XYZ file of C-alpha atoms in Angstrom:
136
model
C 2.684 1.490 10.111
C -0.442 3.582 9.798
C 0.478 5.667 7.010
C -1.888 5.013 3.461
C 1.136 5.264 1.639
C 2.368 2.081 2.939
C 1.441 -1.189 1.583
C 2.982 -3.680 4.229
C 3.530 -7.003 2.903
C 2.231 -6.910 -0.638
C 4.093 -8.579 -3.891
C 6.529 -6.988 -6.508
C 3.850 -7.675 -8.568
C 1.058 -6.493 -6.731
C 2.758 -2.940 -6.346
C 3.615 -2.924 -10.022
C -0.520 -3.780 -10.501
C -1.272 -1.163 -8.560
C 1.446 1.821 -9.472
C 0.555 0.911 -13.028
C -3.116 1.271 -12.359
C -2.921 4.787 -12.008
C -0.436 5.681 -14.481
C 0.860 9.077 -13.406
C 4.567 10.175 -13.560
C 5.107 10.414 -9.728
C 2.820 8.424 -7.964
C 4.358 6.416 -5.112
C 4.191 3.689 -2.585
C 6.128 1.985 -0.126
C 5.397 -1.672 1.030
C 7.555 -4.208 3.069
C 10.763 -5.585 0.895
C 10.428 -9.208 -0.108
C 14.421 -9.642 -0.409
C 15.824 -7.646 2.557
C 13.454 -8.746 5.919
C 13.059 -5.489 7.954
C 13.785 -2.924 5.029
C 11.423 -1.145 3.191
C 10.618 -0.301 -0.675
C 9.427 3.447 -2.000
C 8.388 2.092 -5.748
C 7.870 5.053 -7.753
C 6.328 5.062 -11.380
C 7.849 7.237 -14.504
C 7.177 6.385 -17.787
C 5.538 3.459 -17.657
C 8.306 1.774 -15.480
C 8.392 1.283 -11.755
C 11.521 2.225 -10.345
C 12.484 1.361 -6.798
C 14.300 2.180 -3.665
C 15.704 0.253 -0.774
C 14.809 2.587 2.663
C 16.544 1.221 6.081
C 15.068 1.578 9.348
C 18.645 2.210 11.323
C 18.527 0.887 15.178
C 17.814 4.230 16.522
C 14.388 3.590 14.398
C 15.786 6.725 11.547
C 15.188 6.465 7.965
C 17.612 6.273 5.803
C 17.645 5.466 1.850
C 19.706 3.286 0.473
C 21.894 5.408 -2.553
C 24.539 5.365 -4.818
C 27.938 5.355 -3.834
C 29.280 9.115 -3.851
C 25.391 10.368 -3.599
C 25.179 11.694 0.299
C 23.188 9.803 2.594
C 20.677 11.339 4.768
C 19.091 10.456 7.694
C 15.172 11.187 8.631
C 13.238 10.658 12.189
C 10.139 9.640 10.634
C 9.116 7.795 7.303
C 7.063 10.913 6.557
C 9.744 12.984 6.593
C 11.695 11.397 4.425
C 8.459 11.220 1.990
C 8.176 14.697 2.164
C 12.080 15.472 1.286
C 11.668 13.325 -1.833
C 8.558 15.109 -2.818
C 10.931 17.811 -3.596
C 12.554 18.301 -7.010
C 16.135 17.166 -7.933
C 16.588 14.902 -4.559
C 18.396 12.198 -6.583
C 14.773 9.826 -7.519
C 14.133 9.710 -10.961
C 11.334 11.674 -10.490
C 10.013 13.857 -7.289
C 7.280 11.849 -5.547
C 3.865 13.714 -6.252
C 0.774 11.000 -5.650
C 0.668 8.795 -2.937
C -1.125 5.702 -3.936
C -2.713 4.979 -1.021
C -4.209 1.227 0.334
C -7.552 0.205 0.306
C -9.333 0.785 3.593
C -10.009 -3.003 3.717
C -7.227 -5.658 3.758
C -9.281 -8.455 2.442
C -10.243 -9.250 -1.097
C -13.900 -8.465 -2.070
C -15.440 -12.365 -3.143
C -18.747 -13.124 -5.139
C -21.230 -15.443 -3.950
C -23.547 -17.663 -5.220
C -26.616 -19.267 -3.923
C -28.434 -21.816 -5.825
C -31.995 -22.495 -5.322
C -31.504 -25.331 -3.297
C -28.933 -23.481 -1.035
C -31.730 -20.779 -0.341
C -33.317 -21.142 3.177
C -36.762 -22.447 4.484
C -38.851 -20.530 6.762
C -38.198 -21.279 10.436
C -40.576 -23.639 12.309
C -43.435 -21.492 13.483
C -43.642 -22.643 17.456
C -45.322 -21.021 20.425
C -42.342 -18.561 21.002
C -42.496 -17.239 17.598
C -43.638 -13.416 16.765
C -44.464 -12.257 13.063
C -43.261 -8.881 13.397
C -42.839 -8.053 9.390
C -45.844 -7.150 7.341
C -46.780 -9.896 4.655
């Protein structure tokens, strides 16, 4: 999925790390669930907890989220869509979703290196095919 909103596969934990980071009553994400292979999480934070819920991607390839018994169920084309009905007040979440939390634009961790001395590297052989073009 190409949405920012969505996570993919990223840890319980990670998404708790990351919802918790920000700290604002309504701020949202949805990543891959780790119990239920094919479903999908919205994780929502309100006060200080993270509260989540299951969404189904029905066969047709509809959203649908996974609620109480007795609470109506409805059905969305798009994951957006369904996003934006929640954004609304009184739609049965906890709290309305308000700010998306939205993935890095890189996928990998950021990692510190460090050269020693004798990891640094020598100048090149000087031959007959080599040009100093840099000013000493």
């Amino acid at each position: 999925m190409e949405f920012q909103f969505f996570h993919g596969n990223i840890t319980k934990e990670k998404c708790e790390e990351l919802l918790s980071k920000v700290g604002i009553n309504g701020s949202f994400l949805v990543r891959d669930s780790e119990s239920v292979p094919g479903a999908l999480c919205l994780c929502v934070f309100f006060e200080h907890l993270i509260y989540t819920y299951r969404i189904f991607k029905k066969s047709n390839g509809h959203f649908m989220m996974q609620t109480s018994e007795g609470t109506p169920r409805y059905v969305f084309r798009t994951l957006p869509s369904l996003i934006d009905n929640y954004k609304k007040p009184n739609q049965g979440l906890v709290i309305n979703l308000c700010y998306p939390v939205n993935r890095s634009p890189y996928y990998q961790e950021t990692q510190t290196v460090y050269a020693t001395t004798s990891e640094t590297y020598e100048d090149p052989d000087v031959g007959e095919d080599y040009i100093n073009v840099l000013p000493d």
